[in-house]
């Protein structure tokens, strides 16, 4: 839909039963063409009727089964029937309560504040979003505000995390200077007699802030690793020495210098056992169900069309499942609305909205581009710094922005040969001036090779093609990317290289691209 919606749907599955294969293809085409304009509009209308103020309703699953009369009627009646079914289901839910409805048995109503806090904590732990917003800039601003208003609470929960360094790295990336100082000070004061050494705390703060100002990525990493990993073991001289030695001999010369300065600052101190770190609040952070929240309203449906099939696809939590048996005989009943619960641990259909997917256009040029920029990717796991650097470079190529957060690079992970769930900690300060020049040169070369673009600017190429949204789905053993179409996609007919299959040297499996020329 063209207008932003407050509603989020993570997955959509449409399953249509028809009598003939040819009819199945026609139905599939019709639903793809009308999804945004008709069916999604009815979803929004139905959800708009739910009257909540400053609250968020999490509905793990909605399933609608409609039986419509004949081939001549279903296209006209489907939007209306969908709207009526959804509004009827929610009216029943309100009247009888969640416990009496098998369809929404796990429905939860939370406040906006709880929902935003859960969104932030999920990002701090995973580097990904609970759902896709209509604007990445909007969700970044929202998380920054929540992080800055809850620094102390978030810090107190580090002791419960399995990877506190990564959590802290992402938290530092969301903080401005005053809140950065408050965060570092709060962590230092959790440990015994450090509260009596305000001068040392101030000196450490200055060191960390200077490091982050000099190079955001390396400064944040150094700060996060020290605070999250080193302090609990500071009374063990061997571990202390080992940590500092590992940083003294790192390739990054700034980290060598920071480690030496920090060692000199800490050497005179004689600290006692640390205070125990607190744990994160139980709700909504530790509840697995809280990690399943609604997603983008513009999620495209994954269509599964089978002639006369009588089985139904499993439904993902926070998903919408519409089953439409289209009869071949007019004697069948006109409408049969049913709802059915899906087991909580049922396998999930994979359909994930992603941003900036137009970077796939550049795939023939990426190996040489990375090599020119001094990065060497291989099928074996490259060092974390290399992955972070490559992701930041791709982000700059697509957006022209040197500043980057991990939530910006979701699709970049696929092109780098790792899963979306793989954490790649990124921040500003990774892309050098010479590499920005190389990236701009790459885009100029693309325009030169793609003759029909003629005098298109680099900015125009980014906005028209590279900054495109899309959807990833698993199909068999492969990953498929469906790119959201635009009117000027007709220019893809003149693209001088292939696009349907992308297999870079460091990727274990190919990416199949569905990008139709309008």
Short mmCIF file of C-alpha atoms in Angstrom, two decimals:
data_model
loop_
_atom_site.label_atom_id
_atom_site.label_comp_id
_atom_site.label_asym_id
_atom_site.label_seq_id
_atom_site.Cartn_x
_atom_site.Cartn_y
_atom_site.Cartn_z
CA UNK A 1 0.00 0.00 0.00
CA UNK A 2 1.16 3.54 -0.69
CA UNK A 3 0.25 4.96 2.74
CA UNK A 4 2.07 3.77 5.86
CA UNK A 5 0.09 1.48 8.13
CA UNK A 6 0.59 0.92 11.85
CA UNK A 7 -0.11 -2.79 11.35
CA UNK A 8 2.64 -5.37 10.91
CA UNK A 9 2.27 -8.83 9.38
CA UNK A 10 5.38 -11.02 9.41
CA UNK A 11 4.29 -13.76 7.01
CA UNK A 12 1.41 -14.28 4.64
CA UNK A 13 0.50 -17.64 3.13
CA UNK A 14 -2.23 -18.07 0.52
CA UNK A 15 -3.30 -21.60 -0.35
CA UNK A 16 -5.79 -22.02 -3.19
CA UNK A 17 -7.54 -25.26 -4.16
CA UNK A 18 -8.79 -25.47 -7.75
CA UNK A 19 -9.71 -28.22 -10.14
CA UNK A 20 -7.24 -27.64 -12.97
CA UNK A 21 -3.61 -26.62 -13.23
CA UNK A 22 -4.34 -23.93 -15.83
CA UNK A 23 -6.89 -22.34 -13.52
CA UNK A 24 -4.39 -22.51 -10.65
CA UNK A 25 -1.93 -20.39 -12.64
CA UNK A 26 -4.61 -17.83 -13.46
CA UNK A 27 -5.65 -17.58 -9.81
CA UNK A 28 -2.04 -17.23 -8.70
CA UNK A 29 -1.46 -14.38 -11.16
CA UNK A 30 -4.65 -12.60 -10.11
CA UNK A 31 -3.84 -12.76 -6.40
CA UNK A 32 -0.31 -11.48 -6.92
CA UNK A 33 -1.64 -8.53 -8.92
CA UNK A 34 -4.43 -7.66 -6.48
CA UNK A 35 -2.71 -8.36 -3.17
CA UNK A 36 -1.52 -4.81 -2.49
CA UNK A 37 -4.56 -3.06 -3.89
CA UNK A 38 -7.44 -5.25 -2.66
CA UNK A 39 -6.65 -7.98 -0.17
CA UNK A 40 -4.09 -6.07 1.91
CA UNK A 41 -6.51 -3.14 2.04
CA UNK A 42 -9.14 -5.39 3.61
CA UNK A 43 -6.64 -6.58 6.20
CA UNK A 44 -5.90 -2.99 7.12
CA UNK A 45 -9.62 -2.09 7.29
CA UNK A 46 -10.29 -5.02 9.62
CA UNK A 47 -7.36 -4.19 11.90
CA UNK A 48 -8.34 -0.51 11.91
CA UNK A 49 -11.61 -1.47 13.59
CA UNK A 50 -9.77 -2.81 16.63
CA UNK A 51 -10.09 0.01 19.13
CA UNK A 52 -6.92 0.26 21.22
CA UNK A 53 -5.23 3.35 22.61
CA UNK A 54 -1.47 3.35 23.28
CA UNK A 55 -1.43 -0.44 23.16
CA UNK A 56 -0.06 -3.10 20.85
CA UNK A 57 -1.92 -6.34 20.13
CA UNK A 58 0.27 -9.32 19.20
CA UNK A 59 -1.72 -11.96 17.36
CA UNK A 60 0.52 -15.00 16.71
CA UNK A 61 -1.72 -16.39 13.97
CA UNK A 62 -4.82 -15.58 11.99
CA UNK A 63 -6.24 -18.21 9.68
CA UNK A 64 -9.11 -17.58 7.31
CA UNK A 65 -10.68 -20.31 5.20
CA UNK A 66 -13.14 -19.13 2.59
CA UNK A 67 -15.19 -21.16 0.15
CA UNK A 68 -16.51 -19.12 -2.73
CA UNK A 69 -19.01 -19.86 -5.48
CA UNK A 70 -17.66 -20.68 -8.90
CA UNK A 71 -14.92 -19.11 -10.99
CA UNK A 72 -17.03 -16.12 -11.99
CA UNK A 73 -17.79 -15.04 -8.43
CA UNK A 74 -14.69 -15.47 -6.33
CA UNK A 75 -12.70 -12.54 -7.73
CA UNK A 76 -15.53 -10.13 -6.95
CA UNK A 77 -16.44 -11.52 -3.52
CA UNK A 78 -13.04 -12.39 -2.07
CA UNK A 79 -12.12 -8.94 -0.63
CA UNK A 80 -15.51 -8.55 1.05
CA UNK A 81 -15.48 -12.08 2.48
CA UNK A 82 -11.97 -11.60 3.81
CA UNK A 83 -12.96 -8.40 5.62
CA UNK A 84 -16.14 -9.92 7.07
CA UNK A 85 -14.31 -13.01 8.30
CA UNK A 86 -11.58 -11.05 10.05
CA UNK A 87 -13.98 -8.65 11.77
CA UNK A 88 -16.15 -11.56 12.90
CA UNK A 89 -13.15 -13.38 14.36
CA UNK A 90 -12.04 -10.36 16.34
CA UNK A 91 -15.58 -9.66 17.61
CA UNK A 92 -15.69 -13.23 18.92
CA UNK A 93 -12.27 -12.78 20.50
CA UNK A 94 -13.39 -9.64 22.33
CA UNK A 95 -16.69 -11.14 23.48
CA UNK A 96 -15.43 -14.53 24.66
CA UNK A 97 -11.80 -13.83 25.55
CA UNK A 98 -8.57 -15.38 24.24
CA UNK A 99 -8.95 -18.59 26.21
CA UNK A 100 -12.12 -19.56 24.35
CA UNK A 101 -10.71 -18.96 20.89
CA UNK A 102 -8.40 -21.57 19.45
CA UNK A 103 -7.42 -19.23 16.62
CA UNK A 104 -5.78 -16.55 18.74
CA UNK A 105 -5.02 -18.48 21.90
CA UNK A 106 -1.72 -16.71 22.39
CA UNK A 107 -2.90 -13.16 21.71
CA UNK A 108 -1.19 -10.65 24.01
CA UNK A 109 -1.92 -6.96 24.56
CA UNK A 110 1.01 -4.84 25.70
CA UNK A 111 1.67 -1.14 26.03
CA UNK A 112 3.56 0.79 23.37
CA UNK A 113 6.40 1.30 25.84
CA UNK A 114 6.70 -2.46 26.46
CA UNK A 115 6.60 -3.14 22.75
CA UNK A 116 9.35 -0.62 21.98
CA UNK A 117 11.47 -1.96 24.83
CA UNK A 118 11.07 -5.50 23.49
CA UNK A 119 12.01 -4.26 20.01
CA UNK A 120 15.21 -2.70 21.36
CA UNK A 121 16.26 -5.71 23.46
CA UNK A 122 15.69 -8.07 20.53
CA UNK A 123 17.95 -5.88 18.39
CA UNK A 124 20.65 -5.66 21.06
CA UNK A 125 20.72 -9.46 21.30
CA UNK A 126 20.45 -10.40 17.64
CA UNK A 127 21.30 -7.39 15.48
CA UNK A 128 17.97 -7.82 13.66
CA UNK A 129 14.49 -6.37 13.96
CA UNK A 130 11.42 -8.09 15.36
CA UNK A 131 9.49 -6.81 12.36
CA UNK A 132 10.12 -4.53 9.42
CA UNK A 133 9.02 -0.93 9.80
CA UNK A 134 7.96 1.35 6.99
CA UNK A 135 11.17 3.31 7.54
CA UNK A 136 14.55 2.13 8.79
CA UNK A 137 15.34 5.70 9.78
CA UNK A 138 12.19 5.77 11.89
CA UNK A 139 12.96 2.58 13.77
CA UNK A 140 16.57 3.70 14.37
CA UNK A 141 15.37 6.97 15.88
CA UNK A 142 12.87 5.11 18.04
CA UNK A 143 15.45 2.66 19.37
CA UNK A 144 17.93 5.45 20.07
CA UNK A 145 15.33 7.24 22.21
CA UNK A 146 14.45 4.07 24.13
CA UNK A 147 18.12 3.17 24.66
CA UNK A 148 19.03 6.63 25.95
CA UNK A 149 16.10 6.59 28.36
CA UNK A 150 16.92 3.15 29.77
CA UNK A 151 20.73 3.01 29.92
CA UNK A 152 20.92 1.93 33.57
CA UNK A 153 18.30 -0.82 33.21
CA UNK A 154 19.94 -2.18 30.06
CA UNK A 155 23.40 -2.19 31.64
CA UNK A 156 22.11 -4.02 34.71
CA UNK A 157 20.97 -6.87 32.47
CA UNK A 158 24.34 -7.56 30.84
CA UNK A 159 25.17 -10.27 33.34
CA UNK A 160 22.32 -12.42 32.02
CA UNK A 161 23.48 -12.31 28.41
CA UNK A 162 25.42 -15.08 26.68
CA UNK A 163 27.27 -12.57 24.47
CA UNK A 164 27.48 -9.36 26.50
CA UNK A 165 30.20 -7.83 24.31
CA UNK A 166 27.95 -7.89 21.22
CA UNK A 167 24.98 -6.58 23.19
CA UNK A 168 27.07 -3.75 24.58
CA UNK A 169 28.58 -2.94 21.16
CA UNK A 170 25.10 -2.42 19.69
CA UNK A 171 24.01 -0.40 22.71
CA UNK A 172 27.02 1.93 22.44
CA UNK A 173 26.23 2.42 18.77
CA UNK A 174 22.82 3.90 19.67
CA UNK A 175 24.08 6.36 22.29
CA UNK A 176 25.17 9.97 21.93
CA UNK A 177 28.09 11.32 24.00
CA UNK A 178 26.28 12.17 27.29
CA UNK A 179 24.52 8.81 27.39
CA UNK A 180 27.71 7.04 26.31
CA UNK A 181 29.47 8.47 29.36
CA UNK A 182 26.57 7.46 31.60
CA UNK A 183 26.64 3.92 30.20
CA UNK A 184 30.39 3.43 30.73
CA UNK A 185 30.27 4.98 34.20
CA UNK A 186 27.33 2.77 35.21
CA UNK A 187 29.20 -0.37 34.24
CA UNK A 188 32.39 0.66 36.02
CA UNK A 189 30.46 1.46 39.20
CA UNK A 190 28.97 -2.03 39.32
CA UNK A 191 32.33 -3.33 40.48
CA UNK A 192 33.30 -2.98 44.10
CA UNK A 193 35.75 -0.25 45.02
CA UNK A 194 35.69 1.39 41.59
CA UNK A 195 33.06 3.73 43.06
CA UNK A 196 35.86 5.20 45.19
CA UNK A 197 38.04 5.98 42.18
CA UNK A 198 36.15 8.75 40.38
CA UNK A 199 39.40 10.02 38.87
CA UNK A 200 40.10 6.62 37.31
CA UNK A 201 36.52 6.36 36.03
CA UNK A 202 36.87 9.78 34.43
CA UNK A 203 40.19 8.82 32.83
CA UNK A 204 38.77 5.57 31.45
CA UNK A 205 35.74 7.43 30.12
CA UNK A 206 37.96 9.93 28.35
CA UNK A 207 40.00 7.13 26.83
CA UNK A 208 36.96 5.28 25.53
CA UNK A 209 35.26 8.40 24.20
CA UNK A 210 38.45 9.46 22.42
CA UNK A 211 38.76 6.00 20.91
CA UNK A 212 35.17 6.07 19.64
CA UNK A 213 35.59 9.59 18.27
CA UNK A 214 38.73 8.52 16.40
CA UNK A 215 37.20 5.38 14.88
CA UNK A 216 33.64 4.47 15.78
CA UNK A 217 33.88 0.78 14.91
CA UNK A 218 37.22 -0.06 16.52
CA UNK A 219 36.61 2.24 19.49
CA UNK A 220 33.22 0.67 20.22
CA UNK A 221 34.60 -2.83 19.84
CA UNK A 222 37.51 -2.15 22.16
CA UNK A 223 35.23 -0.53 24.76
CA UNK A 224 32.59 -3.26 24.59
CA UNK A 225 35.10 -6.11 24.79
CA UNK A 226 36.85 -4.61 27.78
CA UNK A 227 33.74 -3.73 29.77
CA UNK A 228 31.85 -6.94 29.03
CA UNK A 229 34.68 -9.47 29.05
CA UNK A 230 37.54 -8.12 31.11
CA UNK A 231 36.05 -6.64 34.24
CA UNK A 232 34.55 -9.85 35.67
CA UNK A 233 38.07 -11.37 35.56
CA UNK A 234 40.11 -8.39 36.69
CA UNK A 235 41.27 -10.15 39.88
CA UNK A 236 42.86 -12.92 37.83
CA UNK A 237 46.28 -11.56 36.79
CA UNK A 238 46.76 -14.20 34.10
CA UNK A 239 43.47 -13.42 32.37
CA UNK A 240 44.11 -9.72 32.73
CA UNK A 241 47.55 -9.97 31.15
CA UNK A 242 46.29 -12.28 28.42
CA UNK A 243 43.56 -9.84 27.41
CA UNK A 244 45.91 -6.89 27.20
CA UNK A 245 48.52 -8.90 25.31
CA UNK A 246 45.95 -9.98 22.73
CA UNK A 247 45.09 -6.34 22.07
CA UNK A 248 48.68 -5.17 22.12
CA UNK A 249 49.44 -7.43 19.15
CA UNK A 250 46.27 -6.79 17.17
CA UNK A 251 46.71 -5.55 13.62
CA UNK A 252 44.64 -2.46 14.38
CA UNK A 253 47.30 -0.07 15.67
CA UNK A 254 44.78 2.12 17.49
CA UNK A 255 43.72 -0.84 19.65
CA UNK A 256 47.36 -1.47 20.54
CA UNK A 257 47.69 2.11 21.73
CA UNK A 258 44.40 2.05 23.66
CA UNK A 259 45.35 -1.20 25.40
CA UNK A 260 48.66 0.26 26.55
CA UNK A 261 46.99 3.42 27.85
CA UNK A 262 44.29 1.45 29.65
CA UNK A 263 46.88 -0.83 31.26
CA UNK A 264 48.73 2.17 32.62
CA UNK A 265 45.47 3.57 34.02
CA UNK A 266 44.49 0.35 35.80
CA UNK A 267 47.86 -0.84 37.11
CA UNK A 268 47.83 1.21 40.36
CA UNK A 269 44.36 -0.05 41.38
CA UNK A 270 43.76 -2.80 43.93
CA UNK A 271 40.15 -3.86 43.39
CA UNK A 272 38.03 -6.36 45.32
CA UNK A 273 35.55 -8.91 44.01
CA UNK A 274 32.98 -7.45 41.61
CA UNK A 275 29.38 -6.91 42.55
CA UNK A 276 27.10 -9.45 40.84
CA UNK A 277 25.44 -8.17 37.70
CA UNK A 278 21.68 -8.06 37.63
CA UNK A 279 19.45 -9.96 35.24
CA UNK A 280 17.16 -8.66 32.55
CA UNK A 281 13.52 -8.32 33.58
CA UNK A 282 11.54 -11.43 32.75
CA UNK A 283 8.90 -9.73 30.63
CA UNK A 284 8.85 -9.07 27.82
CA UNK A 285 12.54 -9.81 27.25
CA UNK A 286 13.00 -13.42 28.35
CA UNK A 287 9.68 -14.69 26.99
CA UNK A 288 10.29 -16.59 23.73
CA UNK A 289 6.79 -15.67 22.59
CA UNK A 290 7.74 -12.02 22.83
CA UNK A 291 10.24 -12.55 20.02
CA UNK A 292 7.37 -13.23 17.64
CA UNK A 293 5.76 -9.90 16.86
CA UNK A 294 3.87 -8.61 13.81
CA UNK A 295 5.89 -7.50 10.81
CA UNK A 296 5.54 -5.27 7.77
CA UNK A 297 2.09 -4.53 6.29
CA UNK A 298 3.59 -4.68 2.83
CA UNK A 299 4.68 -8.31 3.15
CA UNK A 300 4.00 -10.11 -0.12
CA UNK A 301 2.18 -13.44 0.03
CA UNK A 302 3.89 -16.71 -0.72
CA UNK A 303 1.48 -18.49 -3.03
CA UNK A 304 1.13 -22.25 -2.98
CA UNK A 305 -1.27 -23.40 -5.69
CA UNK A 306 -2.04 -27.09 -6.04
CA UNK A 307 -4.88 -28.61 -8.07
CA UNK A 308 -7.35 -30.45 -5.78
CA UNK A 309 -4.84 -30.49 -2.90
CA UNK A 310 -6.44 -31.14 0.49
CA UNK A 311 -3.57 -30.26 2.80
CA UNK A 312 -2.85 -26.88 4.36
CA UNK A 313 0.51 -25.23 4.79
CA UNK A 314 1.78 -24.69 8.35
CA UNK A 315 1.20 -21.15 9.59
CA UNK A 316 3.95 -19.04 11.10
CA UNK A 317 3.31 -17.25 14.37
CA UNK A 318 2.48 -13.62 13.67
CA UNK A 319 1.32 -14.88 10.30
CA UNK A 320 -1.80 -14.65 8.22
CA UNK A 321 -3.04 -17.74 6.41
CA UNK A 322 -5.80 -17.59 3.82
CA UNK A 323 -7.16 -20.81 2.31
CA UNK A 324 -9.53 -20.50 -0.64
CA UNK A 325 -11.09 -23.68 -2.12
CA UNK A 326 -12.47 -22.63 -5.53
CA UNK A 327 -15.13 -25.17 -6.58
CA UNK A 328 -15.52 -26.47 -10.10
CA UNK A 329 -19.18 -27.25 -9.52
CA UNK A 330 -21.79 -24.54 -8.74
CA UNK A 331 -23.60 -26.98 -6.47
CA UNK A 332 -20.97 -26.57 -3.75
CA UNK A 333 -21.80 -24.31 -0.77
CA UNK A 334 -21.19 -20.62 -1.37
CA UNK A 335 -19.20 -19.92 1.79
CA UNK A 336 -17.53 -21.99 4.47
CA UNK A 337 -15.61 -19.97 7.07
CA UNK A 338 -13.51 -21.94 9.56
CA UNK A 339 -10.59 -21.23 11.82
CA UNK A 340 -8.02 -23.70 13.07
CA UNK A 341 -5.13 -23.45 15.49
CA UNK A 342 -1.61 -24.32 14.45
CA UNK A 343 0.69 -26.18 16.88
CA UNK A 344 2.98 -23.72 18.62
CA UNK A 345 6.12 -25.50 17.38
CA UNK A 346 4.96 -26.16 13.82
CA UNK A 347 7.53 -25.58 11.05
CA UNK A 348 7.27 -22.07 9.65
CA UNK A 349 7.06 -20.92 6.05
CA UNK A 350 9.93 -18.52 5.42
CA UNK A 351 9.05 -15.14 3.95
CA UNK A 352 11.00 -12.15 5.18
CA UNK A 353 10.88 -8.52 4.03
CA UNK A 354 14.34 -7.06 3.34
CA UNK A 355 15.67 -3.65 2.29
CA UNK A 356 18.23 -2.41 -0.24
CA UNK A 357 18.07 -5.62 -2.25
CA UNK A 358 18.86 -3.89 -5.55
CA UNK A 359 22.53 -4.38 -4.74
CA UNK A 360 22.16 -7.78 -6.46
CA UNK A 361 22.43 -5.86 -9.74
CA UNK A 362 26.11 -5.37 -8.99
CA UNK A 363 26.97 -9.02 -8.42
CA UNK A 364 29.34 -9.49 -11.42
CA UNK A 365 31.48 -6.60 -10.18
CA UNK A 366 31.62 -7.34 -6.45
CA UNK A 367 34.59 -9.78 -6.33
CA UNK A 368 36.89 -7.31 -8.09
CA UNK A 369 35.47 -4.41 -6.07
CA UNK A 370 36.25 -6.08 -2.74
CA UNK A 371 39.71 -7.06 -3.95
CA UNK A 372 40.45 -3.47 -4.99
CA UNK A 373 39.31 -2.30 -1.56
CA UNK A 374 41.73 -4.73 0.12
CA UNK A 375 39.14 -7.26 1.32
CA UNK A 376 39.56 -10.98 0.69
CA UNK A 377 36.41 -13.06 1.13
CA UNK A 378 36.44 -16.84 0.86
CA UNK A 379 34.04 -19.75 1.46
CA UNK A 380 35.77 -20.33 4.79
CA UNK A 381 34.76 -17.97 7.58
CA UNK A 382 36.57 -14.64 7.09
CA UNK A 383 37.65 -12.65 10.16
CA UNK A 384 34.84 -10.61 11.79
CA UNK A 385 36.59 -7.38 10.81
CA UNK A 386 36.55 -8.40 7.14
CA UNK A 387 32.84 -9.26 7.23
CA UNK A 388 32.01 -6.01 8.99
CA UNK A 389 34.09 -4.03 6.51
CA UNK A 390 32.47 -5.74 3.52
CA UNK A 391 28.95 -5.16 4.89
CA UNK A 392 29.70 -1.48 5.54
CA UNK A 393 31.07 -1.12 2.01
CA UNK A 394 27.92 -2.62 0.47
CA UNK A 395 25.81 -0.31 2.62
CA UNK A 396 27.75 2.68 1.34
CA UNK A 397 27.43 1.53 -2.27
CA UNK A 398 23.63 1.36 -1.92
CA UNK A 399 22.99 4.43 0.24
CA UNK A 400 26.02 6.72 -0.02
CA UNK A 401 26.05 6.87 3.78
CA UNK A 402 29.28 5.97 5.68
CA UNK A 403 27.39 5.58 8.98
CA UNK A 404 25.87 2.13 9.37
CA UNK A 405 24.07 0.07 12.02
CA UNK A 406 23.62 -3.68 12.01
CA UNK A 407 19.90 -3.33 11.30
CA UNK A 408 20.86 -1.74 7.94
CA UNK A 409 22.74 -4.77 6.59
CA UNK A 410 20.18 -7.59 6.74
CA UNK A 411 20.22 -8.46 3.05
CA UNK A 412 23.95 -7.72 2.75
CA UNK A 413 24.56 -10.82 4.89
CA UNK A 414 23.05 -13.01 2.16
CA UNK A 415 25.45 -11.62 -0.45
CA UNK A 416 28.32 -12.16 1.98
CA UNK A 417 27.43 -15.84 2.21
CA UNK A 418 26.02 -15.99 5.75
CA UNK A 419 22.55 -16.45 7.17
CA UNK A 420 20.37 -13.55 8.21
CA UNK A 421 20.69 -14.73 11.81
CA UNK A 422 24.48 -14.37 11.74
CA UNK A 423 25.63 -11.38 13.74
CA UNK A 424 27.92 -8.90 11.99
CA UNK A 425 28.75 -6.00 14.30
CA UNK A 426 29.19 -2.85 12.22
CA UNK A 427 29.49 0.86 12.90
CA UNK A 428 30.77 4.02 11.29
CA UNK A 429 34.48 4.41 10.67
CA UNK A 430 34.92 1.28 8.56
CA UNK A 431 34.79 2.77 5.06
CA UNK A 432 37.78 4.92 4.16
CA UNK A 433 37.79 7.90 1.82
CA UNK A 434 39.62 5.93 -0.88
CA UNK A 435 37.06 3.13 -0.62
CA UNK A 436 34.21 5.61 -1.00
CA UNK A 437 35.90 6.80 -4.17
CA UNK A 438 36.14 3.18 -5.39
CA UNK A 439 32.44 2.64 -4.62
CA UNK A 440 31.40 5.72 -6.57
CA UNK A 441 33.63 4.57 -9.41
CA UNK A 442 31.89 1.19 -9.39
CA UNK A 443 28.49 2.83 -9.79
CA UNK A 444 29.79 5.02 -12.60
CA UNK A 445 31.03 1.87 -14.35
CA UNK A 446 27.60 0.28 -13.95
CA UNK A 447 25.98 3.28 -15.63
CA UNK A 448 28.53 3.13 -18.48
CA UNK A 449 27.94 -0.59 -19.06
CA UNK A 450 24.15 -0.28 -18.87
CA UNK A 451 23.86 1.94 -21.92
CA UNK A 452 20.16 2.74 -21.59
CA UNK A 453 20.78 4.60 -18.32
CA UNK A 454 22.66 7.23 -20.35
CA UNK A 455 23.11 10.32 -18.18
CA UNK A 456 21.66 8.83 -14.99
CA UNK A 457 23.49 10.08 -11.91
CA UNK A 458 24.91 7.86 -9.18
CA UNK A 459 22.21 9.20 -6.86
CA UNK A 460 19.56 8.32 -9.45
CA UNK A 461 20.88 4.76 -9.79
CA UNK A 462 20.80 4.31 -6.03
CA UNK A 463 17.26 5.66 -5.62
CA UNK A 464 15.79 3.96 -8.69
CA UNK A 465 17.30 0.49 -8.45
CA UNK A 466 19.63 -0.19 -5.52
CA UNK A 467 17.41 1.03 -2.66
CA UNK A 468 14.65 -1.42 -3.46
CA UNK A 469 12.65 -3.54 -1.01
CA UNK A 470 12.04 -7.24 -1.48
CA UNK A 471 11.17 -10.55 0.15
CA UNK A 472 13.29 -13.59 0.87
CA UNK A 473 11.84 -17.06 1.03
CA UNK A 474 13.14 -20.59 1.34
CA UNK A 475 12.05 -22.97 -1.39
CA UNK A 476 13.46 -26.45 -1.14
CA UNK A 477 17.16 -26.08 -0.45
CA UNK A 478 17.53 -22.68 -2.09
CA UNK A 479 16.91 -19.07 -1.14
CA UNK A 480 14.82 -16.91 -3.44
CA UNK A 481 14.63 -13.14 -3.59
CA UNK A 482 11.53 -11.42 -4.95
CA UNK A 483 12.21 -7.75 -5.71
CA UNK A 484 9.40 -5.23 -5.41
CA UNK A 485 8.64 -3.96 -8.89
CA UNK A 486 8.57 -0.37 -10.10
CA UNK A 487 7.40 1.15 -13.38
CA UNK A 488 10.92 1.78 -14.72
CA UNK A 489 11.89 -1.89 -14.31
CA UNK A 490 11.34 -2.22 -18.06
CA UNK A 491 14.95 -1.03 -18.31
CA UNK A 492 16.02 -4.40 -16.93
CA UNK A 493 15.32 -5.86 -20.39
CA UNK A 494 18.51 -4.16 -21.56
CA UNK A 495 20.69 -5.20 -18.62
CA UNK A 496 23.88 -6.54 -20.24
CA UNK A 497 24.45 -9.31 -17.68
CA UNK A 498 22.38 -12.05 -16.09
CA UNK A 499 20.45 -11.56 -12.86
CA UNK A 500 18.31 -14.63 -12.28
CA UNK A 501 21.02 -16.57 -10.40
CA UNK A 502 23.63 -14.92 -8.17
CA UNK A 503 26.51 -17.09 -6.99
CA UNK A 504 29.53 -15.20 -5.68
CA UNK A 505 32.77 -17.15 -5.01
CA UNK A 506 32.32 -17.03 -1.22
CA UNK A 507 28.64 -18.06 -1.25
CA UNK A 508 27.94 -21.71 -0.41
CA UNK A 509 24.63 -21.72 -2.31
CA UNK A 510 23.22 -19.57 -5.11
CA UNK A 511 20.58 -16.90 -4.64
CA UNK A 512 17.68 -17.09 -7.11
CA UNK A 513 16.40 -13.63 -8.04
CA UNK A 514 12.87 -12.86 -9.22
CA UNK A 515 12.93 -9.32 -10.59
CA UNK A 516 10.43 -8.95 -13.38
CA UNK A 517 10.84 -6.26 -16.02
CA UNK A 518 7.54 -4.34 -15.98
#
